[in-house]
């Protein structure tokens, strides 16, 4: 007979209930972590103007009397969500815009449009370029250099896919007639602007 058999018999005689559980004390008296996030009812809507190494320049009170630029960072729960130029972000914290202050982006509003760059051989991940854009301006020259219709095709497909209205601006029309080039895009919902070399830049 083994002493292990005696130990097993002793365990069978013991009775346990909930009061036998030892609870680790909480000296800091803090609440346990939870996945529930605050609602941030006081968050303001700001437009993302720039992204630079984890810092976001946002425009608070856009087109309002107190319009100002604020530097912000993203909340931890948004670490896997891309934030791009044009996004309408919900921002909390110090939104005064004073030097040394930092706000925090806690949410992204629903996007009306999304311009993306498809994955290719050098970059296998689809990249988001800009959000909430209404128009895309495509600028090509009628000559010097010669226009590239296939490249313009790619821009137009990206614009239509994103729900953005494209505008094709052809410059240097005094050097060459763009009629043959523009005939390629006949029938498309496309705004065309013609400029000469001497015209004032757009």
mmCIF file with all atom_site columns, C-alpha atoms in Angstrom:
data_model
loop_
_atom_site.group_PDB
_atom_site.id
_atom_site.type_symbol
_atom_site.label_atom_id
_atom_site.label_alt_id
_atom_site.label_comp_id
_atom_site.label_asym_id
_atom_site.label_entity_id
_atom_site.label_seq_id
_atom_site.pdbx_PDB_ins_code
_atom_site.Cartn_x
_atom_site.Cartn_y
_atom_site.Cartn_z
_atom_site.occupancy
_atom_site.B_iso_or_equiv
_atom_site.pdbx_formal_charge
_atom_site.auth_seq_id
_atom_site.auth_comp_id
_atom_site.auth_asym_id
_atom_site.auth_atom_id
_atom_site.pdbx_PDB_model_num
ATOM 1   C CA . UNK A 1 1   ? 0.000   0.000  0.000   1.00 0.00 ? 1   UNK A CA 1
ATOM 2   C CA . UNK A 1 2   ? 1.251   3.453  -0.841  1.00 0.00 ? 2   UNK A CA 1
ATOM 3   C CA . UNK A 1 3   ? 1.047   6.543  1.340   1.00 0.00 ? 3   UNK A CA 1
ATOM 4   C CA . UNK A 1 4   ? -0.691  8.224  -1.633  1.00 0.00 ? 4   UNK A CA 1
ATOM 5   C CA . UNK A 1 5   ? -3.723  6.000  -0.998  1.00 0.00 ? 5   UNK A CA 1
ATOM 6   C CA . UNK A 1 6   ? -3.965  7.255  2.602   1.00 0.00 ? 6   UNK A CA 1
ATOM 7   C CA . UNK A 1 7   ? -3.838  10.879 1.438   1.00 0.00 ? 7   UNK A CA 1
ATOM 8   C CA . UNK A 1 8   ? -6.645  10.279 -1.045  1.00 0.00 ? 8   UNK A CA 1
ATOM 9   C CA . UNK A 1 9   ? -8.845  8.764  1.713   1.00 0.00 ? 9   UNK A CA 1
ATOM 10  C CA . UNK A 1 10  ? -8.277  11.792 3.963   1.00 0.00 ? 10  UNK A CA 1
ATOM 11  C CA . UNK A 1 11  ? -9.333  14.193 1.162   1.00 0.00 ? 11  UNK A CA 1
ATOM 12  C CA . UNK A 1 12  ? -12.629 12.380 0.732   1.00 0.00 ? 12  UNK A CA 1
ATOM 13  C CA . UNK A 1 13  ? -13.567 13.181 4.334   1.00 0.00 ? 13  UNK A CA 1
ATOM 14  C CA . UNK A 1 14  ? -13.109 16.954 3.917   1.00 0.00 ? 14  UNK A CA 1
ATOM 15  C CA . UNK A 1 15  ? -16.087 19.145 3.094   1.00 0.00 ? 15  UNK A CA 1
ATOM 16  C CA . UNK A 1 16  ? -15.760 22.506 1.312   1.00 0.00 ? 16  UNK A CA 1
ATOM 17  C CA . UNK A 1 17  ? -18.202 25.328 0.704   1.00 0.00 ? 17  UNK A CA 1
ATOM 18  C CA . UNK A 1 18  ? -17.998 28.895 -0.642  1.00 0.00 ? 18  UNK A CA 1
ATOM 19  C CA . UNK A 1 19  ? -16.704 30.229 2.679   1.00 0.00 ? 19  UNK A CA 1
ATOM 20  C CA . UNK A 1 20  ? -13.559 28.134 2.290   1.00 0.00 ? 20  UNK A CA 1
ATOM 21  C CA . UNK A 1 21  ? -12.355 30.257 -0.648  1.00 0.00 ? 21  UNK A CA 1
ATOM 22  C CA . UNK A 1 22  ? -9.594  32.695 0.194   1.00 0.00 ? 22  UNK A CA 1
ATOM 23  C CA . UNK A 1 23  ? -9.957  36.086 -1.517  1.00 0.00 ? 23  UNK A CA 1
ATOM 24  C CA . UNK A 1 24  ? -6.803  38.069 -2.216  1.00 0.00 ? 24  UNK A CA 1
ATOM 25  C CA . UNK A 1 25  ? -7.006  41.454 -0.482  1.00 0.00 ? 25  UNK A CA 1
ATOM 26  C CA . UNK A 1 26  ? -7.075  44.602 -2.615  1.00 0.00 ? 26  UNK A CA 1
ATOM 27  C CA . UNK A 1 27  ? -4.842  47.088 -0.764  1.00 0.00 ? 27  UNK A CA 1
ATOM 28  C CA . UNK A 1 28  ? -5.348  49.822 -3.402  1.00 0.00 ? 28  UNK A CA 1
ATOM 29  C CA . UNK A 1 29  ? -9.134  49.512 -3.150  1.00 0.00 ? 29  UNK A CA 1
ATOM 30  C CA . UNK A 1 30  ? -9.428  49.988 -6.904  1.00 0.00 ? 30  UNK A CA 1
ATOM 31  C CA . UNK A 1 31  ? -12.077 48.470 -9.095  1.00 0.00 ? 31  UNK A CA 1
ATOM 32  C CA . UNK A 1 32  ? -11.272 45.485 -11.318 1.00 0.00 ? 32  UNK A CA 1
ATOM 33  C CA . UNK A 1 33  ? -10.619 46.124 -15.013 1.00 0.00 ? 33  UNK A CA 1
ATOM 34  C CA . UNK A 1 34  ? -13.625 46.092 -17.283 1.00 0.00 ? 34  UNK A CA 1
ATOM 35  C CA . UNK A 1 35  ? -14.098 46.065 -21.049 1.00 0.00 ? 35  UNK A CA 1
ATOM 36  C CA . UNK A 1 36  ? -16.817 48.674 -20.813 1.00 0.00 ? 36  UNK A CA 1
ATOM 37  C CA . UNK A 1 37  ? -15.591 52.036 -22.076 1.00 0.00 ? 37  UNK A CA 1
ATOM 38  C CA . UNK A 1 38  ? -16.892 55.471 -21.069 1.00 0.00 ? 38  UNK A CA 1
ATOM 39  C CA . UNK A 1 39  ? -19.439 57.030 -23.394 1.00 0.00 ? 39  UNK A CA 1
ATOM 40  C CA . UNK A 1 40  ? -17.511 60.327 -23.709 1.00 0.00 ? 40  UNK A CA 1
ATOM 41  C CA . UNK A 1 41  ? -20.707 62.360 -23.992 1.00 0.00 ? 41  UNK A CA 1
ATOM 42  C CA . UNK A 1 42  ? -18.621 65.551 -23.885 1.00 0.00 ? 42  UNK A CA 1
ATOM 43  C CA . UNK A 1 43  ? -16.535 64.617 -26.970 1.00 0.00 ? 43  UNK A CA 1
ATOM 44  C CA . UNK A 1 44  ? -16.299 67.189 -29.761 1.00 0.00 ? 44  UNK A CA 1
ATOM 45  C CA . UNK A 1 45  ? -16.225 66.405 -33.478 1.00 0.00 ? 45  UNK A CA 1
ATOM 46  C CA . UNK A 1 46  ? -12.985 67.397 -35.213 1.00 0.00 ? 46  UNK A CA 1
ATOM 47  C CA . UNK A 1 47  ? -11.599 66.912 -38.715 1.00 0.00 ? 47  UNK A CA 1
ATOM 48  C CA . UNK A 1 48  ? -8.300  65.016 -39.023 1.00 0.00 ? 48  UNK A CA 1
ATOM 49  C CA . UNK A 1 49  ? -5.856  67.176 -40.998 1.00 0.00 ? 49  UNK A CA 1
ATOM 50  C CA . UNK A 1 50  ? -2.594  65.306 -40.584 1.00 0.00 ? 50  UNK A CA 1
ATOM 51  C CA . UNK A 1 51  ? -1.047  62.100 -39.264 1.00 0.00 ? 51  UNK A CA 1
ATOM 52  C CA . UNK A 1 52  ? 2.540   62.032 -38.033 1.00 0.00 ? 52  UNK A CA 1
ATOM 53  C CA . UNK A 1 53  ? 4.076   59.193 -35.995 1.00 0.00 ? 53  UNK A CA 1
ATOM 54  C CA . UNK A 1 54  ? 1.118   58.533 -33.747 1.00 0.00 ? 54  UNK A CA 1
ATOM 55  C CA . UNK A 1 55  ? 0.104   62.176 -33.401 1.00 0.00 ? 55  UNK A CA 1
ATOM 56  C CA . UNK A 1 56  ? -2.927  63.618 -35.156 1.00 0.00 ? 56  UNK A CA 1
ATOM 57  C CA . UNK A 1 57  ? -3.577  67.242 -36.064 1.00 0.00 ? 57  UNK A CA 1
ATOM 58  C CA . UNK A 1 58  ? -7.324  67.825 -35.852 1.00 0.00 ? 58  UNK A CA 1
ATOM 59  C CA . UNK A 1 59  ? -9.482  70.847 -36.628 1.00 0.00 ? 59  UNK A CA 1
ATOM 60  C CA . UNK A 1 60  ? -11.965 71.590 -33.837 1.00 0.00 ? 60  UNK A CA 1
ATOM 61  C CA . UNK A 1 61  ? -15.089 73.685 -34.495 1.00 0.00 ? 61  UNK A CA 1
ATOM 62  C CA . UNK A 1 62  ? -14.543 73.470 -38.254 1.00 0.00 ? 62  UNK A CA 1
ATOM 63  C CA . UNK A 1 63  ? -15.899 76.569 -40.076 1.00 0.00 ? 63  UNK A CA 1
ATOM 64  C CA . UNK A 1 64  ? -17.052 77.896 -36.697 1.00 0.00 ? 64  UNK A CA 1
ATOM 65  C CA . UNK A 1 65  ? -16.144 81.073 -34.819 1.00 0.00 ? 65  UNK A CA 1
ATOM 66  C CA . UNK A 1 66  ? -13.678 79.223 -32.586 1.00 0.00 ? 66  UNK A CA 1
ATOM 67  C CA . UNK A 1 67  ? -11.978 77.077 -35.228 1.00 0.00 ? 67  UNK A CA 1
ATOM 68  C CA . UNK A 1 68  ? -8.565  75.871 -34.034 1.00 0.00 ? 68  UNK A CA 1
ATOM 69  C CA . UNK A 1 69  ? -5.979  73.148 -34.556 1.00 0.00 ? 69  UNK A CA 1
ATOM 70  C CA . UNK A 1 70  ? -5.374  70.658 -31.781 1.00 0.00 ? 70  UNK A CA 1
ATOM 71  C CA . UNK A 1 71  ? -2.751  67.941 -31.410 1.00 0.00 ? 71  UNK A CA 1
ATOM 72  C CA . UNK A 1 72  ? -4.216  64.602 -30.335 1.00 0.00 ? 72  UNK A CA 1
ATOM 73  C CA . UNK A 1 73  ? -3.375  60.954 -29.839 1.00 0.00 ? 73  UNK A CA 1
ATOM 74  C CA . UNK A 1 74  ? -5.595  57.913 -30.253 1.00 0.00 ? 74  UNK A CA 1
ATOM 75  C CA . UNK A 1 75  ? -7.288  55.984 -27.463 1.00 0.00 ? 75  UNK A CA 1
ATOM 76  C CA . UNK A 1 76  ? -6.042  52.468 -26.774 1.00 0.00 ? 76  UNK A CA 1
ATOM 77  C CA . UNK A 1 77  ? -9.237  50.850 -28.015 1.00 0.00 ? 77  UNK A CA 1
ATOM 78  C CA . UNK A 1 78  ? -8.636  52.401 -31.483 1.00 0.00 ? 78  UNK A CA 1
ATOM 79  C CA . UNK A 1 79  ? -5.122  51.005 -31.898 1.00 0.00 ? 79  UNK A CA 1
ATOM 80  C CA . UNK A 1 80  ? -6.231  48.611 -34.682 1.00 0.00 ? 80  UNK A CA 1
ATOM 81  C CA . UNK A 1 81  ? -8.465  51.087 -36.507 1.00 0.00 ? 81  UNK A CA 1
ATOM 82  C CA . UNK A 1 82  ? -6.885  53.239 -39.228 1.00 0.00 ? 82  UNK A CA 1
ATOM 83  C CA . UNK A 1 83  ? -7.283  56.985 -38.761 1.00 0.00 ? 83  UNK A CA 1
ATOM 84  C CA . UNK A 1 84  ? -6.653  58.975 -41.942 1.00 0.00 ? 84  UNK A CA 1
ATOM 85  C CA . UNK A 1 85  ? -6.881  62.515 -43.279 1.00 0.00 ? 85  UNK A CA 1
ATOM 86  C CA . UNK A 1 86  ? -10.461 63.631 -43.653 1.00 0.00 ? 86  UNK A CA 1
ATOM 87  C CA . UNK A 1 87  ? -11.831 61.493 -40.842 1.00 0.00 ? 87  UNK A CA 1
ATOM 88  C CA . UNK A 1 88  ? -14.367 63.102 -38.512 1.00 0.00 ? 88  UNK A CA 1
ATOM 89  C CA . UNK A 1 89  ? -13.101 62.122 -35.078 1.00 0.00 ? 89  UNK A CA 1
ATOM 90  C CA . UNK A 1 90  ? -14.618 62.338 -31.608 1.00 0.00 ? 90  UNK A CA 1
ATOM 91  C CA . UNK A 1 91  ? -12.034 64.082 -29.420 1.00 0.00 ? 91  UNK A CA 1
ATOM 92  C CA . UNK A 1 92  ? -11.810 64.647 -25.655 1.00 0.00 ? 92  UNK A CA 1
ATOM 93  C CA . UNK A 1 93  ? -9.236  66.143 -23.320 1.00 0.00 ? 93  UNK A CA 1
ATOM 94  C CA . UNK A 1 94  ? -7.526  69.520 -23.569 1.00 0.00 ? 94  UNK A CA 1
ATOM 95  C CA . UNK A 1 95  ? -8.883  70.992 -26.815 1.00 0.00 ? 95  UNK A CA 1
ATOM 96  C CA . UNK A 1 96  ? -7.640  74.535 -26.271 1.00 0.00 ? 96  UNK A CA 1
ATOM 97  C CA . UNK A 1 97  ? -4.941  74.133 -28.911 1.00 0.00 ? 97  UNK A CA 1
ATOM 98  C CA . UNK A 1 98  ? -2.348  75.731 -26.628 1.00 0.00 ? 98  UNK A CA 1
ATOM 99  C CA . UNK A 1 99  ? 1.273   74.639 -26.948 1.00 0.00 ? 99  UNK A CA 1
ATOM 100 C CA . UNK A 1 100 ? 2.038   71.495 -24.983 1.00 0.00 ? 100 UNK A CA 1
ATOM 101 C CA . UNK A 1 101 ? -1.576  70.319 -24.769 1.00 0.00 ? 101 UNK A CA 1
ATOM 102 C CA . UNK A 1 102 ? -2.813  66.989 -26.096 1.00 0.00 ? 102 UNK A CA 1
ATOM 103 C CA . UNK A 1 103 ? -6.301  65.744 -26.851 1.00 0.00 ? 103 UNK A CA 1
ATOM 104 C CA . UNK A 1 104 ? -7.386  62.153 -27.336 1.00 0.00 ? 104 UNK A CA 1
ATOM 105 C CA . UNK A 1 105 ? -9.359  60.589 -30.197 1.00 0.00 ? 105 UNK A CA 1
ATOM 106 C CA . UNK A 1 106 ? -11.937 58.215 -28.741 1.00 0.00 ? 106 UNK A CA 1
ATOM 107 C CA . UNK A 1 107 ? -14.020 57.438 -31.820 1.00 0.00 ? 107 UNK A CA 1
ATOM 108 C CA . UNK A 1 108 ? -14.412 57.849 -35.582 1.00 0.00 ? 108 UNK A CA 1
ATOM 109 C CA . UNK A 1 109 ? -17.690 58.956 -37.156 1.00 0.00 ? 109 UNK A CA 1
ATOM 110 C CA . UNK A 1 110 ? -19.165 56.994 -40.061 1.00 0.00 ? 110 UNK A CA 1
ATOM 111 C CA . UNK A 1 111 ? -17.370 57.795 -43.316 1.00 0.00 ? 111 UNK A CA 1
ATOM 112 C CA . UNK A 1 112 ? -19.236 59.094 -46.365 1.00 0.00 ? 112 UNK A CA 1
ATOM 113 C CA . UNK A 1 113 ? -16.455 58.078 -48.765 1.00 0.00 ? 113 UNK A CA 1
ATOM 114 C CA . UNK A 1 114 ? -13.147 56.227 -48.581 1.00 0.00 ? 114 UNK A CA 1
ATOM 115 C CA . UNK A 1 115 ? -10.326 56.477 -51.115 1.00 0.00 ? 115 UNK A CA 1
ATOM 116 C CA . UNK A 1 116 ? -8.062  53.415 -51.015 1.00 0.00 ? 116 UNK A CA 1
ATOM 117 C CA . UNK A 1 117 ? -4.887  52.271 -52.699 1.00 0.00 ? 117 UNK A CA 1
ATOM 118 C CA . UNK A 1 118 ? -5.044  48.639 -53.749 1.00 0.00 ? 118 UNK A CA 1
ATOM 119 C CA . UNK A 1 119 ? -2.422  46.148 -52.665 1.00 0.00 ? 119 UNK A CA 1
ATOM 120 C CA . UNK A 1 120 ? 0.361   45.362 -55.141 1.00 0.00 ? 120 UNK A CA 1
ATOM 121 C CA . UNK A 1 121 ? 3.611   43.413 -55.326 1.00 0.00 ? 121 UNK A CA 1
ATOM 122 C CA . UNK A 1 122 ? 5.519   45.884 -53.143 1.00 0.00 ? 122 UNK A CA 1
ATOM 123 C CA . UNK A 1 123 ? 2.764   46.499 -50.608 1.00 0.00 ? 123 UNK A CA 1
ATOM 124 C CA . UNK A 1 124 ? 0.424   43.584 -49.960 1.00 0.00 ? 124 UNK A CA 1
ATOM 125 C CA . UNK A 1 125 ? -1.858  45.553 -47.639 1.00 0.00 ? 125 UNK A CA 1
ATOM 126 C CA . UNK A 1 126 ? -4.581  47.831 -48.945 1.00 0.00 ? 126 UNK A CA 1
ATOM 127 C CA . UNK A 1 127 ? -3.939  51.403 -47.796 1.00 0.00 ? 127 UNK A CA 1
ATOM 128 C CA . UNK A 1 128 ? -6.548  54.009 -46.926 1.00 0.00 ? 128 UNK A CA 1
ATOM 129 C CA . UNK A 1 129 ? -5.558  57.398 -48.373 1.00 0.00 ? 129 UNK A CA 1
ATOM 130 C CA . UNK A 1 130 ? -8.318  59.816 -47.410 1.00 0.00 ? 130 UNK A CA 1
ATOM 131 C CA . UNK A 1 131 ? -11.841 59.701 -46.006 1.00 0.00 ? 131 UNK A CA 1
ATOM 132 C CA . UNK A 1 132 ? -14.949 61.854 -46.501 1.00 0.00 ? 132 UNK A CA 1
ATOM 133 C CA . UNK A 1 133 ? -13.683 63.465 -49.719 1.00 0.00 ? 133 UNK A CA 1
ATOM 134 C CA . UNK A 1 134 ? -16.245 64.899 -52.154 1.00 0.00 ? 134 UNK A CA 1
ATOM 135 C CA . UNK A 1 135 ? -14.053 65.563 -55.198 1.00 0.00 ? 135 UNK A CA 1
ATOM 136 C CA . UNK A 1 136 ? -10.811 64.319 -56.759 1.00 0.00 ? 136 UNK A CA 1
ATOM 137 C CA . UNK A 1 137 ? -8.778  66.659 -58.960 1.00 0.00 ? 137 UNK A CA 1
ATOM 138 C CA . UNK A 1 138 ? -6.760  64.818 -61.634 1.00 0.00 ? 138 UNK A CA 1
ATOM 139 C CA . UNK A 1 139 ? -4.214  67.086 -63.337 1.00 0.00 ? 139 UNK A CA 1
ATOM 140 C CA . UNK A 1 140 ? -2.517  66.103 -66.611 1.00 0.00 ? 140 UNK A CA 1
ATOM 141 C CA . UNK A 1 141 ? -0.703  68.038 -69.333 1.00 0.00 ? 141 UNK A CA 1
ATOM 142 C CA . UNK A 1 142 ? -1.816  68.036 -72.963 1.00 0.00 ? 142 UNK A CA 1
ATOM 143 C CA . UNK A 1 143 ? 1.866   67.945 -73.965 1.00 0.00 ? 143 UNK A CA 1
ATOM 144 C CA . UNK A 1 144 ? 5.355   67.946 -72.463 1.00 0.00 ? 144 UNK A CA 1
ATOM 145 C CA . UNK A 1 145 ? 4.871   65.363 -71.019 1.00 0.00 ? 145 UNK A CA 1
ATOM 146 C CA . UNK A 1 146 ? 2.319   63.516 -73.075 1.00 0.00 ? 146 UNK A CA 1
ATOM 147 C CA . UNK A 1 147 ? -0.831  62.495 -71.151 1.00 0.00 ? 147 UNK A CA 1
ATOM 148 C CA . UNK A 1 148 ? -1.157  58.870 -70.042 1.00 0.00 ? 148 UNK A CA 1
ATOM 149 C CA . UNK A 1 149 ? -4.756  57.685 -70.549 1.00 0.00 ? 149 UNK A CA 1
ATOM 150 C CA . UNK A 1 150 ? -4.255  54.372 -68.669 1.00 0.00 ? 150 UNK A CA 1
ATOM 151 C CA . UNK A 1 151 ? -2.986  56.206 -65.595 1.00 0.00 ? 151 UNK A CA 1
ATOM 152 C CA . UNK A 1 152 ? -6.000  58.515 -65.673 1.00 0.00 ? 152 UNK A CA 1
ATOM 153 C CA . UNK A 1 153 ? -8.191  55.414 -66.003 1.00 0.00 ? 153 UNK A CA 1
ATOM 154 C CA . UNK A 1 154 ? -6.824  54.107 -62.704 1.00 0.00 ? 154 UNK A CA 1
ATOM 155 C CA . UNK A 1 155 ? -7.536  57.412 -60.962 1.00 0.00 ? 155 UNK A CA 1
ATOM 156 C CA . UNK A 1 156 ? -11.079 57.484 -62.320 1.00 0.00 ? 156 UNK A CA 1
ATOM 157 C CA . UNK A 1 157 ? -11.791 53.901 -61.209 1.00 0.00 ? 157 UNK A CA 1
ATOM 158 C CA . UNK A 1 158 ? -10.539 54.741 -57.717 1.00 0.00 ? 158 UNK A CA 1
ATOM 159 C CA . UNK A 1 159 ? -12.740 57.852 -57.600 1.00 0.00 ? 159 UNK A CA 1
ATOM 160 C CA . UNK A 1 160 ? -15.896 56.111 -58.801 1.00 0.00 ? 160 UNK A CA 1
ATOM 161 C CA . UNK A 1 161 ? -15.300 53.179 -56.446 1.00 0.00 ? 161 UNK A CA 1
ATOM 162 C CA . UNK A 1 162 ? -14.984 55.582 -53.511 1.00 0.00 ? 162 UNK A CA 1
ATOM 163 C CA . UNK A 1 163 ? -18.063 57.593 -54.468 1.00 0.00 ? 163 UNK A CA 1
ATOM 164 C CA . UNK A 1 164 ? -15.985 60.726 -55.178 1.00 0.00 ? 164 UNK A CA 1
ATOM 165 C CA . UNK A 1 165 ? -16.739 63.053 -58.105 1.00 0.00 ? 165 UNK A CA 1
ATOM 166 C CA . UNK A 1 166 ? -13.647 63.308 -60.375 1.00 0.00 ? 166 UNK A CA 1
ATOM 167 C CA . UNK A 1 167 ? -12.477 66.542 -62.004 1.00 0.00 ? 167 UNK A CA 1
ATOM 168 C CA . UNK A 1 168 ? -10.026 66.227 -64.904 1.00 0.00 ? 168 UNK A CA 1
ATOM 169 C CA . UNK A 1 169 ? -7.858  69.312 -65.364 1.00 0.00 ? 169 UNK A CA 1
ATOM 170 C CA . UNK A 1 170 ? -5.856  69.412 -68.613 1.00 0.00 ? 170 UNK A CA 1
ATOM 171 C CA . UNK A 1 171 ? -3.058  71.982 -68.629 1.00 0.00 ? 171 UNK A CA 1
ATOM 172 C CA . UNK A 1 172 ? -0.864  73.335 -71.495 1.00 0.00 ? 172 UNK A CA 1
ATOM 173 C CA . UNK A 1 173 ? -3.755  73.241 -73.959 1.00 0.00 ? 173 UNK A CA 1
ATOM 174 C CA . UNK A 1 174 ? -1.991  75.975 -75.938 1.00 0.00 ? 174 UNK A CA 1
ATOM 175 C CA . UNK A 1 175 ? 0.760   73.465 -76.800 1.00 0.00 ? 175 UNK A CA 1
ATOM 176 C CA . UNK A 1 176 ? -1.490  70.640 -78.047 1.00 0.00 ? 176 UNK A CA 1
ATOM 177 C CA . UNK A 1 177 ? -5.147  70.004 -78.776 1.00 0.00 ? 177 UNK A CA 1
ATOM 178 C CA . UNK A 1 178 ? -6.521  67.700 -76.017 1.00 0.00 ? 178 UNK A CA 1
ATOM 179 C CA . UNK A 1 179 ? -9.598  66.671 -78.053 1.00 0.00 ? 179 UNK A CA 1
ATOM 180 C CA . UNK A 1 180 ? -8.284  63.212 -78.988 1.00 0.00 ? 180 UNK A CA 1
ATOM 181 C CA . UNK A 1 181 ? -7.179  62.524 -75.434 1.00 0.00 ? 181 UNK A CA 1
ATOM 182 C CA . UNK A 1 182 ? -10.526 63.657 -73.965 1.00 0.00 ? 182 UNK A CA 1
ATOM 183 C CA . UNK A 1 183 ? -12.465 61.515 -76.442 1.00 0.00 ? 183 UNK A CA 1
ATOM 184 C CA . UNK A 1 184 ? -11.256 58.483 -74.463 1.00 0.00 ? 184 UNK A CA 1
ATOM 185 C CA . UNK A 1 185 ? -13.422 59.572 -71.535 1.00 0.00 ? 185 UNK A CA 1
ATOM 186 C CA . UNK A 1 186 ? -16.537 60.590 -73.461 1.00 0.00 ? 186 UNK A CA 1
ATOM 187 C CA . UNK A 1 187 ? -19.787 59.592 -71.765 1.00 0.00 ? 187 UNK A CA 1
ATOM 188 C CA . UNK A 1 188 ? -18.390 59.539 -68.234 1.00 0.00 ? 188 UNK A CA 1
ATOM 189 C CA . UNK A 1 189 ? -19.756 61.629 -65.375 1.00 0.00 ? 189 UNK A CA 1
ATOM 190 C CA . UNK A 1 190 ? -16.627 63.763 -65.404 1.00 0.00 ? 190 UNK A CA 1
ATOM 191 C CA . UNK A 1 191 ? -15.995 67.485 -65.008 1.00 0.00 ? 191 UNK A CA 1
ATOM 192 C CA . UNK A 1 192 ? -13.313 68.754 -67.415 1.00 0.00 ? 192 UNK A CA 1
ATOM 193 C CA . UNK A 1 193 ? -11.300 71.926 -66.907 1.00 0.00 ? 193 UNK A CA 1
ATOM 194 C CA . UNK A 1 194 ? -8.931  73.237 -69.614 1.00 0.00 ? 194 UNK A CA 1
ATOM 195 C CA . UNK A 1 195 ? -5.966  75.474 -68.785 1.00 0.00 ? 195 UNK A CA 1
ATOM 196 C CA . UNK A 1 196 ? -3.294  77.152 -70.865 1.00 0.00 ? 196 UNK A CA 1
ATOM 197 C CA . UNK A 1 197 ? 0.377   77.511 -69.921 1.00 0.00 ? 197 UNK A CA 1
ATOM 198 C CA . UNK A 1 198 ? -0.050  81.216 -69.242 1.00 0.00 ? 198 UNK A CA 1
ATOM 199 C CA . UNK A 1 199 ? -3.117  80.801 -67.043 1.00 0.00 ? 199 UNK A CA 1
ATOM 200 C CA . UNK A 1 200 ? -2.865  81.583 -63.355 1.00 0.00 ? 200 UNK A CA 1
ATOM 201 C CA . UNK A 1 201 ? -2.382  78.317 -61.384 1.00 0.00 ? 201 UNK A CA 1
ATOM 202 C CA . UNK A 1 202 ? -5.496  76.837 -59.866 1.00 0.00 ? 202 UNK A CA 1
#
